XYZ file of C-alpha atoms in Angstrom:
267
model
C 145.259 156.078 153.271
C 147.418 158.985 151.673
C 145.522 160.706 149.164
C 146.385 164.041 148.046
C 143.994 167.371 146.850
C 146.779 168.036 143.566
C 145.570 169.433 139.611
C 142.027 169.136 139.797
C 142.885 165.191 141.294
C 143.279 163.285 144.517
C 146.790 160.979 143.902
C 147.644 157.892 146.171
C 150.228 157.841 147.903
C 153.169 156.782 149.967
C 156.164 157.712 151.844
C 159.226 155.246 153.157
C 162.486 155.552 153.994
C 164.417 159.198 155.572
C 167.118 161.374 153.596
C 166.897 163.261 150.311
C 163.337 162.561 148.863
C 163.970 159.957 144.982
C 159.951 159.871 143.492
C 159.640 156.863 141.878
C 156.847 157.000 138.779
C 155.527 154.385 137.343
C 154.527 152.946 133.945
C 151.534 151.588 131.945
C 148.531 150.150 133.239
C 150.944 150.395 136.672
C 150.239 151.488 139.760
C 152.830 151.979 142.586
C 153.037 148.245 142.933
C 155.353 148.099 140.536
C 157.838 149.557 142.801
C 157.045 146.576 145.945
C 160.486 145.055 144.825
C 162.768 148.229 144.627
C 160.280 150.361 147.102
C 161.786 148.824 150.599
C 166.086 148.545 149.161
C 165.568 152.906 148.264
C 163.984 153.872 151.670
C 167.145 152.246 153.680
C 168.694 155.464 152.344
C 166.329 158.219 150.508
C 162.344 158.644 151.433
C 160.906 157.061 148.975
C 157.619 158.557 147.447
C 155.189 156.465 145.180
C 152.276 156.745 143.824
C 148.810 156.541 141.844
C 149.785 157.895 138.835
C 145.504 159.446 137.696
C 144.328 155.858 135.550
C 144.807 153.536 138.353
C 145.174 152.158 142.042
C 143.605 154.247 144.713
C 143.995 158.074 142.247
C 141.784 159.324 140.292
C 140.417 157.747 136.794
C 139.826 161.168 134.389
C 138.247 160.843 130.869
C 141.581 160.573 128.327
C 143.048 161.198 126.651
C 146.061 161.860 129.179
C 149.541 164.088 128.903
C 152.910 163.178 129.627
C 152.620 167.357 130.773
C 148.712 167.049 131.967
C 150.971 163.393 134.585
C 154.074 166.076 135.202
C 151.974 168.683 136.914
C 150.232 165.733 138.782
C 153.134 164.801 140.367
C 154.646 168.041 141.167
C 151.924 169.057 142.106
C 152.340 165.911 144.380
C 155.749 167.084 145.690
C 154.105 170.546 146.097
C 151.520 169.217 148.899
C 154.565 167.767 150.291
C 156.429 170.794 150.767
C 159.594 169.307 149.216
C 161.374 171.999 147.274
C 163.661 169.169 144.708
C 163.500 165.706 144.460
C 165.609 162.780 142.683
C 162.710 161.806 139.791
C 163.182 158.353 138.294
C 160.505 157.203 135.387
C 160.257 153.800 133.715
C 158.461 153.503 130.935
C 155.751 155.676 130.580
C 156.667 157.123 133.890
C 159.882 157.794 131.724
C 158.202 159.636 130.189
C 156.115 161.652 132.181
C 160.173 161.825 134.188
C 161.036 163.280 131.503
C 158.430 166.199 131.045
C 159.090 167.478 134.928
C 162.957 168.117 133.668
C 162.038 170.137 130.585
C 158.824 172.017 132.094
C 160.008 171.933 136.056
C 164.292 171.740 136.026
C 164.274 173.489 139.377
C 162.307 170.963 141.194
C 164.810 167.570 140.209
C 167.923 167.392 141.463
C 168.831 164.227 139.844
C 166.735 162.222 136.754
C 166.294 158.651 136.019
C 165.050 157.226 132.914
C 164.188 153.367 132.664
C 163.502 151.753 130.298
C 161.731 155.180 128.077
C 162.315 156.333 125.143
C 162.195 160.113 123.725
C 159.316 159.448 121.605
C 158.893 161.475 117.615
C 159.870 159.097 114.336
C 163.626 157.992 115.752
C 163.868 156.594 118.314
C 163.480 153.114 117.832
C 159.691 150.846 119.023
C 159.251 147.376 120.034
C 160.028 144.663 118.954
C 158.056 142.922 116.056
C 158.173 139.709 119.032
C 157.038 141.839 121.664
C 154.141 144.081 119.661
C 152.264 140.736 118.489
C 151.697 139.203 121.639
C 151.354 143.181 123.366
C 148.187 143.256 120.557
C 145.951 139.994 120.911
C 142.949 140.032 120.683
C 142.614 136.193 120.318
C 144.047 134.844 123.496
C 141.366 134.834 127.265
C 142.662 137.820 129.827
C 144.729 135.451 131.324
C 146.275 133.846 128.935
C 147.099 137.522 127.415
C 148.606 138.866 130.514
C 151.410 136.041 130.704
C 152.694 135.973 127.593
C 152.572 139.375 128.453
C 154.995 138.158 131.273
C 157.048 136.245 129.417
C 158.123 138.909 125.990
C 158.150 141.885 128.688
C 160.942 139.463 130.578
C 164.045 138.440 129.707
C 164.232 134.987 128.194
C 163.169 132.019 131.319
C 162.530 134.186 133.983
C 159.388 133.434 133.885
C 160.142 129.467 133.851
C 163.301 130.017 136.822
C 160.632 132.914 138.670
C 157.721 131.077 139.209
C 156.006 131.604 142.252
C 156.804 135.585 140.835
C 155.184 135.542 138.389
C 151.972 133.263 139.791
C 151.961 136.313 142.335
C 152.262 139.336 139.902
C 149.583 137.147 138.170
C 147.173 137.522 141.378
C 148.197 140.448 141.811
C 146.808 141.841 138.482
C 143.542 139.481 138.585
C 142.844 141.285 141.999
C 143.458 144.861 140.746
C 142.096 145.237 136.761
C 142.658 148.575 135.088
C 139.801 149.252 132.880
C 140.370 149.595 128.800
C 138.727 153.193 129.313
C 141.299 154.079 131.268
C 144.907 152.269 129.764
C 143.980 153.757 126.659
C 143.879 157.425 128.641
C 147.469 156.387 129.757
C 148.176 154.917 125.996
C 147.095 158.259 124.784
C 150.840 159.286 127.105
C 152.743 157.238 124.299
C 150.641 158.284 120.971
C 150.669 161.880 121.827
C 154.470 161.737 121.841
C 154.316 160.456 117.857
C 154.605 163.038 115.835
C 158.411 164.567 116.040
C 156.862 168.221 117.044
C 155.811 166.891 120.430
C 158.411 164.254 121.019
C 161.655 165.182 123.310
C 164.097 164.404 120.991
C 165.008 167.484 120.344
C 164.107 169.475 123.978
C 166.457 167.176 125.653
C 169.992 169.595 125.118
C 168.899 171.499 126.883
C 168.979 169.919 130.578
C 171.211 170.272 132.283
C 171.157 167.704 135.086
C 172.534 165.210 135.880
C 170.923 162.084 134.402
C 171.090 158.243 134.602
C 169.520 155.691 132.030
C 168.977 152.609 133.256
C 168.065 149.239 130.620
C 167.513 146.119 131.103
C 169.893 144.063 127.552
C 166.218 142.111 126.608
C 163.621 144.867 126.676
C 161.585 143.639 123.856
C 159.174 146.409 124.992
C 161.589 149.414 124.956
C 164.542 148.156 122.651
C 167.930 149.019 124.611
C 169.401 150.959 122.033
C 167.431 153.489 122.717
C 168.586 154.442 125.519
C 172.104 155.178 123.337
C 169.641 157.737 121.579
C 168.642 159.283 124.572
C 172.608 159.774 126.065
C 173.494 161.256 123.015
C 171.024 164.341 123.707
C 171.379 164.096 127.335
C 174.541 165.940 128.141
C 177.061 163.512 130.561
C 174.592 161.098 130.869
C 175.514 158.013 132.111
C 174.257 154.272 130.533
C 173.316 150.747 132.598
C 172.477 148.048 130.593
C 171.786 144.777 133.238
C 172.765 142.005 130.957
C 170.183 139.578 132.700
C 166.691 141.610 132.613
C 164.418 142.585 130.151
C 161.892 145.353 130.905
C 161.068 144.957 133.362
C 163.284 144.907 135.830
C 162.586 146.657 138.400
C 160.427 143.724 139.651
C 163.480 141.221 137.499
C 166.734 142.222 139.180
C 165.522 144.746 142.046
C 168.138 144.843 144.286
C 170.828 144.690 141.369
C 168.417 148.210 140.286
C 168.647 149.465 143.450
C 172.274 149.468 144.017
C 172.827 151.197 140.783
C 170.581 154.017 142.109
C 172.120 154.204 144.956
C 175.387 154.936 143.720
C 173.954 157.301 141.150
C 171.771 159.424 143.907
C 173.062 158.970 147.552
């Protein structure tokens, strides 16, 4: 299993395909499995690099709290070890925080930037909807029920019912790959650390000078798609694409359409 030493930890990574390097950065609580639907499709056109962020999967899990800048350094260290000078950087949700930090702190390493279902932090972003917040903060139900309810609120209406096999696979994967609460909280600190206005990316993004694609699901209740317009206004020349039939987890819900959008932008 390939691992590299970076930023005083070991990161597990995988590389598939050939072409321009494309780094896919996962969201809160997810290792590279999050990209298992899109990865093979993108590998037809790109050298796809996926990895487990610190705190999840097969990578090291040091004590938190973590920051976006810390995980940006992890990711750039992976590029260094792979001798990749410049890559297309794509991040989903929490991974979008990391992608923004890479673009701001290491602009010379980013060929193109893809921000998926994310925001710039601070007091001016559009927060999680009350409906999703109620489900995601439920502590009264058993763990399996909470996870099922979380999937339902994080995907487009009716998607769970229409895709029972995928939901069963998803649940089976999570049962086999649980995340310890302490590590989840360590990653959760990344978003919480961006809440103060001074720490947010909002007023830093205008200095970016990199082609940027902003992707959202129209039914995203976790990171509402109104954040796409806010991001676009801060990043000159950026492009916004809203998928009409997807929610927060569009990399799994509509993997083919999302892969096509990224290929069209980045190839």
